[in-house]
CSV table of C-alpha atoms and ligand atoms in Angstrom, one decimal:
chain,number,residue,atom,x,y,z
A,1,MET,CA,290.2,87.2,84.7
A,2,SER,CA,293.5,86.0,86.2
A,3,VAL,CA,292.6,84.8,89.7
A,4,CYS,CA,295.0,85.9,92.5
A,5,PRO,CA,296.7,82.8,93.8
A,6,VAL,CA,296.7,82.2,97.5
A,7,LEU,CA,300.3,82.6,98.8
A,8,ALA,CA,299.7,81.8,102.4
A,9,THR,CA,296.9,81.3,105.0
A,10,THR,CA,297.8,82.0,108.6
A,11,ALA,CA,296.1,82.3,112.0
A,12,PRO,CA,296.6,85.5,113.9
A,13,THR,CA,298.9,85.7,116.9
A,14,ALA,CA,297.5,86.5,120.4
A,15,VAL,CA,299.1,89.7,121.7
A,16,VAL,CA,298.5,92.1,124.5
A,17,GLU,CA,298.5,95.8,123.5
A,18,GLY,CA,297.7,99.2,125.0
A,19,ALA,CA,297.1,99.0,128.7
A,20,GLY,CA,296.2,95.3,128.6
A,21,VAL,CA,293.9,94.6,125.6
A,22,HIS,CA,293.9,91.0,124.4
A,23,LEU,CA,293.7,91.0,120.7
A,24,ARG,CA,294.8,88.9,117.7
A,25,ARG,CA,297.3,90.3,115.2
A,26,ALA,CA,297.1,88.9,111.7
A,27,PHE,CA,300.3,90.7,110.7
A,28,GLY,CA,302.5,93.6,111.8
A,29,PHE,CA,306.0,94.3,113.0
A,30,GLY,CA,307.4,91.8,110.5
A,31,ARG,CA,308.3,91.7,106.8
A,32,THR,CA,306.6,94.9,105.7
A,33,GLU,CA,307.1,94.1,102.0
A,34,ASP,CA,304.7,91.2,102.2
A,35,PHE,CA,301.7,93.5,102.8
A,36,ASP,CA,303.0,96.9,101.6
A,37,PRO,CA,301.3,99.4,101.7
A,38,PHE,CA,299.6,97.8,104.7
A,39,LEU,CA,301.6,97.5,107.9
A,40,LEU,CA,299.4,95.8,110.5
A,41,PHE,CA,296.0,94.2,111.0
A,42,ASP,CA,294.5,93.7,114.4
A,43,ASP,CA,291.3,91.7,115.3
A,44,PHE,CA,290.1,93.1,118.6
A,45,ARG,CA,286.9,91.2,118.9
A,46,GLY,CA,286.2,90.3,122.5
A,47,ASP,CA,283.1,89.0,124.4
A,48,ALA,CA,284.3,89.8,127.9
A,49,PRO,CA,285.0,93.4,129.0
A,50,ALA,CA,288.1,92.2,131.1
A,51,ALA,CA,289.8,91.4,127.7
A,52,TYR,CA,289.5,94.9,126.3
A,53,SER,CA,288.3,97.6,128.8
A,54,ALA,CA,291.9,98.7,129.8
A,55,GLY,CA,291.9,100.2,126.3
A,56,PHE,CA,294.7,102.1,124.5
A,57,PRO,CA,295.5,105.2,126.7
A,58,TRP,CA,297.3,108.2,125.3
A,59,HIS,CA,299.9,107.3,122.7
A,60,PRO,CA,301.4,109.0,119.6
A,61,HIS,CA,301.2,108.2,115.9
A,62,ARG,CA,303.2,109.6,113.0
A,63,GLY,CA,303.7,108.6,109.4
A,64,ILE,CA,300.7,106.3,109.0
A,65,GLU,CA,297.0,106.0,108.7
A,66,THR,CA,294.9,103.9,111.0
A,67,VAL,CA,291.5,102.5,110.0
A,68,THR,CA,289.2,101.3,112.7
A,69,TYR,CA,286.0,99.4,111.7
A,70,VAL,CA,283.6,98.6,114.5
A,71,LEU,CA,281.0,95.8,114.3
A,72,ALA,CA,279.6,95.8,117.9
A,73,GLY,CA,280.2,97.9,121.0
A,74,THR,CA,281.8,101.4,120.8
A,75,VAL,CA,285.3,102.8,120.8
A,76,GLU,CA,285.6,106.2,122.5
A,77,HIS,CA,288.3,108.4,121.0
A,78,GLY,CA,290.0,111.6,122.0
A,79,ASP,CA,293.1,113.4,120.8
A,80,SER,CA,295.6,116.1,121.3
A,81,LEU,CA,293.9,118.3,118.7
A,82,GLY,CA,290.8,118.4,120.9
A,83,ASN,CA,288.7,116.0,118.8
A,84,ARG,CA,286.3,113.7,120.8
A,85,GLY,CA,283.9,111.1,119.6
A,86,ALA,CA,282.7,107.5,119.7
A,87,MET,CA,282.6,104.9,117.0
A,88,GLY,CA,279.6,102.6,117.0
A,89,PRO,CA,278.6,99.5,115.1
A,90,GLY,CA,279.1,99.8,111.3
A,91,GLN,CA,281.2,102.9,111.7
A,92,VAL,CA,284.7,103.6,110.3
A,93,GLN,CA,287.3,106.0,111.5
A,94,TRP,CA,290.1,106.6,109.0
A,95,MET,CA,292.7,108.6,110.8
A,96,THR,CA,295.6,110.1,108.9
A,97,ALA,CA,298.2,110.7,111.6
A,98,GLY,CA,300.6,112.5,109.2
A,99,ARG,CA,303.1,114.6,111.2
A,100,GLY,CA,301.6,113.6,114.5
A,101,ILE,CA,298.7,113.1,116.8
A,102,VAL,CA,298.5,111.8,120.4
A,103,HIS,CA,295.3,110.0,121.1
A,104,GLN,CA,293.5,107.4,123.1
A,105,GLU,CA,291.1,104.7,122.0
A,106,MET,CA,288.9,103.2,124.7
A,107,PRO,CA,286.7,100.2,123.8
A,108,LYS,CA,283.3,100.0,125.5
A,109,GLY,CA,281.3,96.8,125.2
A,110,ASP,CA,277.6,96.7,124.2
A,111,ALA,CA,274.9,95.5,126.6
A,112,GLN,CA,276.1,91.9,126.1
A,113,GLY,CA,279.7,92.8,126.8
A,114,ARG,CA,280.8,92.4,123.2
A,115,MET,CA,283.4,94.6,121.6
A,116,HIS,CA,284.0,93.6,118.0
A,117,GLY,CA,286.2,95.5,115.6
A,118,PHE,CA,289.3,95.6,113.5
A,119,GLN,CA,292.2,98.0,113.0
A,120,LEU,CA,294.3,98.3,109.9
A,121,TRP,CA,297.4,100.4,109.6
A,122,VAL,CA,298.2,101.8,106.1
A,123,ASN,CA,301.6,103.3,105.5
A,124,LEU,CA,302.0,106.9,104.1
A,125,PRO,CA,304.5,107.6,101.3
A,126,ALA,CA,307.5,109.6,102.3
A,127,SER,CA,306.0,112.7,100.6
A,128,GLN,CA,303.0,112.6,102.9
A,129,LYS,CA,304.4,111.3,106.2
A,130,MET,CA,304.4,114.9,107.6
A,131,THR,CA,301.1,115.9,106.2
A,132,THR,CA,298.4,117.7,108.3
A,133,PRO,CA,296.6,115.2,110.5
A,134,ARG,CA,293.0,114.5,109.6
A,135,TYR,CA,290.0,112.3,110.3
A,136,GLN,CA,287.3,110.8,108.2
A,137,HIS,CA,284.5,109.6,110.4
A,138,ILE,CA,282.1,107.5,108.5
A,139,HIS,CA,278.6,106.6,109.8
A,140,ALA,CA,277.2,103.1,109.0
A,141,GLU,CA,274.6,104.5,106.6
A,142,GLN,CA,277.4,106.2,104.6
A,143,VAL,CA,279.0,102.9,103.7
A,144,PRO,CA,277.4,101.8,100.4
A,145,GLN,CA,276.3,98.2,100.3
A,146,VAL,CA,276.1,96.4,96.9
A,147,VAL,CA,274.1,93.2,96.9
A,148,ASP,CA,273.8,91.1,93.8
A,149,ASP,CA,270.9,88.8,92.8
A,150,ARG,CA,272.5,85.9,94.7
A,151,GLY,CA,272.7,87.8,97.9
A,152,VAL,CA,276.5,88.4,97.8
A,153,SER,CA,277.0,91.7,99.7
A,154,VAL,CA,279.9,94.1,99.4
A,155,ARG,CA,280.1,97.0,101.8
A,156,VAL,CA,282.5,99.5,100.2
A,157,ILE,CA,284.5,101.2,103.0
A,158,CYS,CA,287.2,102.6,100.7
A,159,GLY,CA,288.0,102.6,97.0
A,160,GLN,CA,285.9,101.7,94.0
A,161,PHE,CA,283.7,98.6,93.6
A,162,GLY,CA,282.2,98.6,90.1
A,163,GLN,CA,280.5,101.9,89.8
A,164,VAL,CA,280.2,102.4,93.5
A,165,CYS,CA,282.7,104.6,95.4
A,166,GLY,CA,283.4,104.2,99.1
A,167,PRO,CA,283.1,107.2,101.5
A,168,VAL,CA,286.7,107.4,102.5
A,169,GLN,CA,288.5,109.8,100.1
A,170,GLY,CA,292.0,111.1,99.4
A,171,VAL,CA,293.9,108.2,100.9
A,172,ALA,CA,297.6,108.2,99.8
A,173,ALA,CA,297.9,104.5,99.0
A,174,VAL,CA,294.5,104.4,97.1
A,175,PRO,CA,293.5,101.2,98.8
A,176,HIS,CA,290.3,99.2,98.4
A,177,TYR,CA,288.7,98.0,101.6
A,178,TYR,CA,285.6,95.9,101.5
A,179,ASP,CA,283.4,93.9,104.0
A,180,VAL,CA,282.2,91.0,101.9
A,181,GLU,CA,279.5,88.6,102.9
A,182,LEU,CA,278.6,85.4,100.9
A,183,PRO,CA,275.4,83.5,101.5
A,184,PRO,CA,275.8,79.7,101.8
A,185,GLY,CA,277.1,77.9,98.7
A,186,THR,CA,278.0,80.9,96.6
A,187,THR,CA,281.1,82.0,94.7
A,188,ALA,CA,282.1,85.6,94.2
A,189,SER,CA,284.8,87.2,92.0
A,190,LEU,CA,286.0,90.6,93.2
A,191,ALA,CA,288.1,92.6,90.9
A,192,VAL,CA,291.4,94.0,92.2
A,193,ASP,CA,294.0,96.1,90.5
A,194,PRO,CA,296.8,93.8,89.1
A,195,GLY,CA,299.5,96.1,90.6
A,196,HIS,CA,298.0,95.9,94.1
A,197,GLN,CA,298.9,93.6,97.0
A,198,SER,CA,295.8,92.1,98.6
A,199,PHE,CA,294.7,90.1,101.6
A,200,ALA,CA,291.5,88.8,103.1
A,201,TYR,CA,290.7,88.3,106.8
A,202,VAL,CA,287.9,85.8,107.5
A,203,PHE,CA,285.7,86.7,110.5
A,204,ALA,CA,282.6,84.5,110.1
A,205,GLY,CA,281.6,81.3,108.3
A,206,ARG,CA,283.8,79.1,106.2
A,207,GLY,CA,284.9,78.9,102.6
A,208,THR,CA,287.7,78.6,100.1
A,209,PHE,CA,289.8,81.2,98.3
A,210,GLY,CA,291.6,81.1,94.9
A,211,ALA,CA,290.9,79.2,91.8
A,212,SER,CA,288.2,76.7,92.7
A,213,SER,CA,288.7,74.9,89.3
A,214,GLY,CA,292.0,73.6,90.5
A,215,ALA,CA,293.7,75.7,87.9
A,216,GLY,CA,295.8,77.4,90.5
A,217,PRO,CA,296.8,77.4,94.1
A,218,ASN,CA,293.8,77.7,96.4
A,219,ALA,CA,293.2,77.7,100.2
A,220,GLY,CA,290.5,76.2,102.2
A,221,PRO,CA,288.3,75.5,103.6
A,222,VAL,CA,289.2,78.2,106.1
A,223,GLY,CA,287.1,79.8,108.8
A,224,ASN,CA,287.0,82.5,111.4
A,225,ARG,CA,290.3,84.2,112.2
A,226,THR,CA,292.2,83.3,109.0
A,227,LEU,CA,294.4,85.7,107.1
A,228,VAL,CA,294.7,84.9,103.4
A,229,ARG,CA,297.5,86.6,101.5
A,230,PHE,CA,297.2,86.8,97.7
A,231,GLY,CA,299.7,87.0,94.9
A,232,ALA,CA,299.3,89.1,91.8
A,233,GLY,CA,296.2,88.8,89.7
A,234,ASP,CA,293.2,90.9,88.7
A,235,GLY,CA,290.5,89.1,90.8
A,236,VAL,CA,290.0,87.5,94.2
A,237,VAL,CA,287.7,84.5,94.1
A,238,ALA,CA,285.9,83.3,97.2
A,239,SER,CA,283.4,80.4,97.7
A,240,SER,CA,281.3,79.8,100.8
A,241,ASP,CA,280.3,76.5,102.3
A,242,GLU,CA,276.9,75.8,103.9
A,243,GLN,CA,277.6,78.3,106.7
A,244,GLY,CA,278.2,81.3,104.4
A,245,LEU,CA,281.3,83.4,104.6
A,246,ARG,CA,282.2,86.9,105.7
A,247,PHE,CA,285.6,88.5,105.3
A,248,LEU,CA,287.4,91.8,104.9
A,249,LEU,CA,289.3,92.3,101.6
A,250,ALA,CA,292.0,94.9,101.4
A,251,ALA,CA,294.1,95.8,98.4
A,252,GLY,CA,296.6,98.6,97.8
A,253,ALA,CA,299.4,99.8,95.7
A,254,PRO,CA,302.8,99.0,97.3
A,255,LEU,CA,304.9,102.0,98.2
A,256,ARG,CA,308.2,100.2,97.9
A,257,GLU,CA,310.0,102.7,100.3
A,258,PRO,CA,312.3,102.0,103.2
A,259,VAL,CA,310.5,101.4,106.5
A,260,ALA,CA,311.8,102.5,109.9
A,261,TRP,CA,309.3,101.4,112.5
A,262,ARG,CA,309.2,101.7,116.2
A,263,GLY,CA,306.0,101.2,118.1
A,264,PRO,CA,303.2,103.5,116.8
A,265,ILE,CA,305.5,105.6,114.6
A,266,VAL,CA,306.5,104.5,111.1
A,267,MET,CA,309.0,106.6,109.1
A,268,ASN,CA,311.5,106.0,106.3
A,269,THR,CA,314.8,106.4,108.2
A,270,GLU,CA,316.2,105.8,111.7
A,271,GLU,CA,317.1,109.4,111.9
A,272,GLU,CA,313.4,110.4,111.4
A,273,LEU,CA,312.5,107.9,114.2
A,274,ARG,CA,315.1,109.4,116.5
A,275,GLN,CA,313.8,112.9,115.8
A,276,ALA,CA,310.2,111.8,116.5
A,277,TYR,CA,311.0,110.2,119.9
A,278,ALA,CA,313.2,113.2,120.8
A,279,GLN,CA,310.3,115.5,120.1
A,280,LEU,CA,308.0,113.3,122.2
A,281,ARG,CA,310.5,113.7,125.1
A,282,GLU,CA,310.8,117.4,124.6
A,283,GLY,CA,307.1,118.1,124.2
A,284,THR,CA,307.4,119.4,120.6
A,285,PHE,CA,305.9,116.3,118.8
A,286,ILE,CA,302.6,118.0,118.1
A,287,GLN,CA,303.0,120.7,115.5
A,288,ARG,CA,300.1,123.0,114.9
A,289,ASP,CA,299.6,125.2,111.8
B,1,FE,FE1,296.3,104.5,118.1
Protein backbone atom coordinates (compact mmCIF):
# COMPACT_ATOMS: atom_id res chain seq x y z
CA MET A 1 0.00 0.00 0.00
CA SER A 2 1.26 3.48 -0.76
CA VAL A 3 0.41 5.53 2.30
CA CYS A 4 -1.19 8.93 1.62
CA PRO A 5 1.30 11.58 2.80
CA VAL A 6 0.09 14.32 5.12
CA LEU A 7 0.21 17.62 3.22
CA ALA A 8 -1.00 19.87 6.02
CA THR A 9 -2.59 19.88 9.45
CA THR A 10 -4.60 22.93 10.41
CA ALA A 11 -6.92 24.11 13.15
CA PRO A 12 -10.39 25.26 12.12
CA THR A 13 -11.29 28.94 12.14
CA ALA A 14 -13.95 30.32 14.47
CA VAL A 15 -16.78 31.84 12.40
CA VAL A 16 -20.31 33.07 13.04
CA GLU A 17 -22.88 31.85 10.53
CA GLY A 18 -26.65 31.83 10.06
CA ALA A 19 -28.42 34.05 12.57
CA GLY A 20 -25.47 33.91 14.99
CA VAL A 21 -24.24 30.33 15.30
CA HIS A 22 -20.67 30.05 16.57
CA LEU A 23 -18.93 27.26 14.73
CA ARG A 24 -15.51 26.18 13.55
CA ARG A 25 -14.79 26.00 9.84
CA ALA A 26 -12.04 23.54 8.87
CA PHE A 27 -12.10 24.74 5.25
CA GLY A 28 -14.38 26.62 2.87
CA PHE A 29 -14.56 29.80 0.76
CA GLY A 30 -10.90 29.38 -0.13
CA ARG A 31 -8.79 27.44 -2.61
CA THR A 32 -11.41 24.98 -3.81
CA GLU A 33 -8.87 22.85 -5.68
CA ASP A 34 -7.27 21.73 -2.38
CA PHE A 35 -10.34 19.73 -1.35
CA ASP A 36 -12.24 19.28 -4.66
CA PRO A 37 -14.92 17.75 -4.77
CA PHE A 38 -15.48 18.98 -1.19
CA LEU A 39 -16.16 22.67 -0.67
CA LEU A 40 -16.58 23.26 3.03
CA PHE A 41 -16.46 21.50 6.38
CA ASP A 42 -18.05 22.97 9.51
CA ASP A 43 -17.77 21.64 13.07
CA PHE A 44 -20.83 22.98 14.86
CA ARG A 45 -20.30 21.28 18.20
CA GLY A 46 -21.39 23.47 21.07
CA ASP A 47 -22.12 22.86 24.75
CA ALA A 48 -24.10 26.05 25.40
CA PRO A 49 -27.42 26.78 23.63
CA ALA A 50 -26.50 30.48 23.34
CA ALA A 51 -23.76 29.48 20.86
CA TYR A 52 -26.10 27.75 18.41
CA SER A 53 -29.82 28.26 19.11
CA ALA A 54 -30.21 31.22 16.72
CA GLY A 55 -29.81 28.58 14.01
CA PHE A 56 -29.78 28.91 10.26
CA PRO A 57 -33.10 30.53 9.26
CA TRP A 58 -34.45 30.40 5.71
CA HIS A 59 -31.67 30.42 3.10
CA PRO A 60 -31.23 29.01 -0.41
CA HIS A 61 -28.84 26.43 -1.84
CA ARG A 62 -28.12 25.54 -5.45
CA GLY A 63 -25.45 23.48 -7.17
CA ILE A 64 -24.19 21.51 -4.16
CA GLU A 65 -24.94 18.70 -1.74
CA THR A 66 -24.84 19.25 2.02
CA VAL A 67 -24.19 16.40 4.42
CA THR A 68 -25.19 16.87 8.05
CA TYR A 69 -24.03 14.32 10.65
CA VAL A 70 -25.42 14.72 14.15
CA LEU A 71 -23.78 13.21 17.25
CA ALA A 72 -25.78 14.86 20.06
CA GLY A 73 -28.86 17.06 20.18
CA THR A 74 -31.18 17.46 17.20
CA VAL A 75 -31.37 19.68 14.13
CA GLU A 76 -34.90 20.58 13.03
CA HIS A 77 -35.20 21.01 9.30
CA GLY A 78 -37.85 22.47 7.03
CA ASP A 79 -37.84 23.47 3.37
CA SER A 80 -39.64 25.15 0.52
CA LEU A 81 -40.79 21.81 -0.89
CA GLY A 82 -42.81 21.13 2.26
CA ASN A 83 -40.38 18.65 3.85
CA ARG A 84 -40.16 18.73 7.65
CA GLY A 85 -38.09 16.63 10.00
CA ALA A 86 -35.55 16.42 12.78
CA MET A 87 -32.12 14.81 12.77
CA GLY A 88 -31.06 13.15 16.01
CA PRO A 89 -27.86 11.51 17.28
CA GLY A 90 -26.19 9.19 14.78
CA GLN A 91 -28.39 10.40 11.92
CA VAL A 92 -27.27 11.73 8.56
CA GLN A 93 -29.05 14.03 6.16
CA TRP A 94 -27.62 14.05 2.66
CA MET A 95 -29.31 16.86 0.78
CA THR A 96 -28.84 17.29 -2.94
CA ALA A 97 -29.80 20.93 -3.47
CA GLY A 98 -29.57 20.59 -7.26
CA ARG A 99 -31.46 23.40 -9.03
CA GLY A 100 -32.57 24.87 -5.74
CA ILE A 101 -34.11 24.56 -2.34
CA VAL A 102 -34.79 27.15 0.35
CA HIS A 103 -34.56 25.68 3.82
CA GLN A 104 -33.89 26.31 7.48
CA GLU A 105 -31.78 24.29 9.90
CA MET A 106 -32.42 24.93 13.59
CA PRO A 107 -30.15 23.20 16.14
CA LYS A 108 -31.78 22.15 19.43
CA GLY A 109 -29.57 20.95 22.25
CA ASP A 110 -30.08 17.79 24.26
CA ALA A 111 -30.97 17.73 27.98
CA GLN A 112 -27.37 18.73 28.84
CA GLY A 113 -27.45 21.63 26.38
CA ARG A 114 -25.14 19.90 23.88
CA MET A 115 -25.46 20.24 20.13
CA HIS A 116 -22.78 18.21 18.39
CA GLY A 117 -22.54 17.77 14.65
CA PHE A 118 -20.73 18.41 11.41
CA GLN A 119 -21.70 19.69 7.98
CA LEU A 120 -19.82 18.86 4.80
CA TRP A 121 -20.53 20.48 1.42
CA VAL A 122 -19.90 18.37 -1.68
CA ASN A 123 -19.81 20.04 -5.07
CA LEU A 124 -22.04 18.86 -7.92
CA PRO A 125 -20.60 18.44 -11.42
CA ALA A 126 -21.83 20.93 -14.03
CA SER A 127 -24.05 18.23 -15.55
CA GLN A 128 -25.96 17.81 -12.26
CA LYS A 129 -26.06 21.30 -10.76
CA MET A 130 -29.64 21.77 -11.93
CA THR A 131 -30.83 18.27 -11.04
CA THR A 132 -34.06 17.67 -9.08
CA PRO A 133 -33.53 18.36 -5.36
CA ARG A 134 -33.63 15.30 -3.11
CA TYR A 135 -32.96 14.15 0.42
CA GLN A 136 -31.54 10.98 1.85
CA HIS A 137 -32.43 10.78 5.51
CA ILE A 138 -30.41 8.06 7.22
CA HIS A 139 -31.27 6.74 10.68
CA ALA A 140 -28.46 5.78 13.06
CA GLU A 141 -29.21 2.05 12.76
CA GLN A 142 -28.92 2.24 8.94
CA VAL A 143 -25.26 3.30 9.17
CA PRO A 144 -23.27 0.03 9.06
CA GLN A 145 -20.50 -0.28 11.63
CA VAL A 146 -17.54 -2.54 10.88
CA VAL A 147 -15.48 -3.48 13.94
CA ASP A 148 -12.30 -5.53 13.60
CA ASP A 149 -10.79 -7.88 16.19
CA ARG A 150 -8.77 -5.03 17.73
CA GLY A 151 -11.86 -2.89 18.23
CA VAL A 152 -11.17 -0.47 15.35
CA SER A 153 -14.60 0.77 14.30
CA VAL A 154 -15.63 2.26 10.96
CA ARG A 155 -19.15 3.63 10.53
CA VAL A 156 -19.76 3.78 6.79
CA ILE A 157 -21.89 6.83 6.03
CA CYS A 158 -21.27 6.86 2.29
CA GLY A 159 -19.28 4.78 -0.17
CA GLN A 160 -17.77 1.35 0.11
CA PHE A 161 -15.61 0.03 2.95
CA GLY A 162 -14.36 -3.48 2.12
CA GLN A 163 -17.51 -5.42 1.28
CA VAL A 164 -19.75 -3.00 3.19
CA CYS A 165 -21.70 -0.31 1.40
CA GLY A 166 -22.93 2.85 3.13
CA PRO A 167 -26.62 3.83 3.00
CA VAL A 168 -26.20 7.06 1.02
CA GLN A 169 -26.57 6.27 -2.67
CA GLY A 170 -26.28 7.95 -6.03
CA VAL A 171 -24.00 10.80 -5.00
CA ALA A 172 -22.41 12.49 -7.99
CA ALA A 173 -18.84 12.70 -6.67
CA VAL A 174 -18.93 9.07 -5.40
CA PRO A 175 -17.31 10.04 -2.12
CA HIS A 176 -16.36 7.91 0.84
CA TYR A 177 -17.33 9.28 4.23
CA TYR A 178 -16.47 7.31 7.38
CA ASP A 179 -16.64 7.89 11.13
CA VAL A 180 -13.54 6.06 12.39
CA GLU A 181 -12.80 5.18 16.02
CA LEU A 182 -9.51 3.64 17.21
CA PRO A 183 -9.11 2.18 20.70
CA PRO A 184 -5.99 3.29 22.59
CA GLY A 185 -2.68 2.23 21.03
CA THR A 186 -3.93 0.90 17.70
CA THR A 187 -3.02 1.57 14.06
CA ALA A 188 -5.50 1.34 11.21
CA SER A 189 -5.00 1.42 7.44
CA LEU A 190 -8.02 2.59 5.49
CA ALA A 191 -8.01 2.06 1.75
CA VAL A 192 -8.80 5.05 -0.44
CA ASP A 193 -9.04 5.34 -4.22
CA PRO A 194 -5.67 6.60 -5.56
CA GLY A 195 -7.48 9.15 -7.74
CA HIS A 196 -9.38 10.66 -4.82
CA GLN A 197 -8.59 13.67 -2.64
CA SER A 198 -8.97 12.95 1.05
CA PHE A 199 -8.98 14.62 4.42
CA ALA A 200 -9.54 13.63 8.05
CA TYR A 201 -11.08 15.74 10.80
CA VAL A 202 -10.18 14.67 14.34
CA PHE A 203 -12.93 15.18 16.89
CA ALA A 204 -11.84 13.11 19.88
CA GLY A 205 -8.68 11.64 21.35
CA ARG A 206 -5.17 11.97 19.97
CA GLY A 207 -3.03 10.28 17.37
CA THR A 208 -0.77 10.46 14.34
CA PHE A 209 -1.46 10.20 10.62
CA GLY A 210 0.73 9.13 7.72
CA ALA A 211 3.56 6.65 7.53
CA SER A 212 4.42 5.80 11.13
CA SER A 213 7.60 4.04 9.96
CA GLY A 214 9.13 7.40 9.11
CA ALA A 215 9.17 6.41 5.43
CA GLY A 216 7.10 9.43 4.48
CA PRO A 217 5.67 12.65 5.82
CA ASN A 218 3.46 12.22 8.83
CA ALA A 219 1.54 14.41 11.22
CA GLY A 220 1.12 14.20 14.89
CA PRO A 221 0.33 13.76 17.47
CA VAL A 222 -2.79 15.78 16.75
CA GLY A 223 -6.01 16.03 18.73
CA ASN A 224 -9.54 17.34 18.79
CA ARG A 225 -10.35 19.89 16.07
CA THR A 226 -7.53 19.14 13.67
CA LEU A 227 -7.96 18.97 9.90
CA VAL A 228 -5.50 16.65 8.15
CA ARG A 229 -5.18 16.98 4.36
CA PHE A 230 -3.69 14.04 2.52
CA GLY A 231 -1.82 13.73 -0.77
CA ALA A 232 -2.27 10.95 -3.31
CA GLY A 233 -1.95 7.36 -2.20
CA ASP A 234 -4.11 4.30 -1.80
CA GLY A 235 -4.39 4.21 1.98
CA VAL A 236 -4.73 6.48 4.99
CA VAL A 237 -2.86 5.29 8.09
CA ALA A 238 -3.84 6.49 11.56
CA SER A 239 -2.44 5.53 14.98
CA SER A 240 -4.01 6.37 18.32
CA ASP A 241 -2.22 7.16 21.56
CA GLU A 242 -3.42 6.06 25.02
CA GLN A 243 -6.58 8.21 24.71
CA GLY A 244 -7.83 6.52 21.56
CA LEU A 245 -8.72 8.51 18.45
CA ARG A 246 -11.90 9.38 16.57
CA PHE A 247 -12.09 11.19 13.25
CA LEU A 248 -14.14 11.62 10.11
CA LEU A 249 -12.46 10.52 6.89
CA ALA A 250 -13.72 11.86 3.55
CA ALA A 251 -12.39 11.00 0.11
CA GLY A 252 -13.80 11.89 -3.29
CA ALA A 253 -12.97 12.17 -6.98
CA PRO A 254 -12.04 15.76 -7.90
CA LEU A 255 -14.40 17.39 -10.41
CA ARG A 256 -11.75 19.79 -11.81
CA GLU A 257 -14.39 22.26 -13.04
CA PRO A 258 -14.51 26.04 -12.66
CA VAL A 259 -16.11 27.17 -9.40
CA ALA A 260 -18.24 30.32 -9.07
CA TRP A 261 -19.25 30.58 -5.43
CA ARG A 262 -21.26 33.16 -3.57
CA GLY A 263 -22.70 32.32 -0.15
CA PRO A 264 -24.77 29.13 -0.23
CA ILE A 265 -24.86 28.87 -4.04
CA VAL A 266 -22.03 27.24 -5.99
CA MET A 267 -22.11 27.22 -9.79
CA ASN A 268 -19.52 27.11 -12.61
CA THR A 269 -19.79 30.65 -13.97
CA GLU A 270 -20.47 34.17 -12.72
CA GLU A 271 -23.41 34.36 -15.14
CA GLU A 272 -25.03 31.34 -13.45
CA LEU A 273 -24.57 33.03 -10.07
CA ARG A 274 -26.11 36.27 -11.33
CA GLN A 275 -29.06 34.31 -12.69
CA ALA A 276 -29.55 32.46 -9.38
CA TYR A 277 -29.55 35.68 -7.32
CA ALA A 278 -31.86 37.40 -9.85
CA GLN A 279 -34.27 34.47 -9.51
CA LEU A 280 -34.13 34.79 -5.71
CA ARG A 281 -35.05 38.48 -5.97
CA GLU A 282 -37.84 37.77 -8.46
CA GLY A 283 -39.27 34.79 -6.58
CA THR A 284 -38.56 32.29 -9.38
CA PHE A 285 -35.64 30.45 -7.73
CA ILE A 286 -37.67 27.39 -6.76
CA GLN A 287 -38.55 25.45 -9.89
CA ARG A 288 -41.14 22.72 -9.52
CA ASP A 289 -41.60 19.83 -11.96
FE1 LIG B 1 -28.30 25.14 4.54
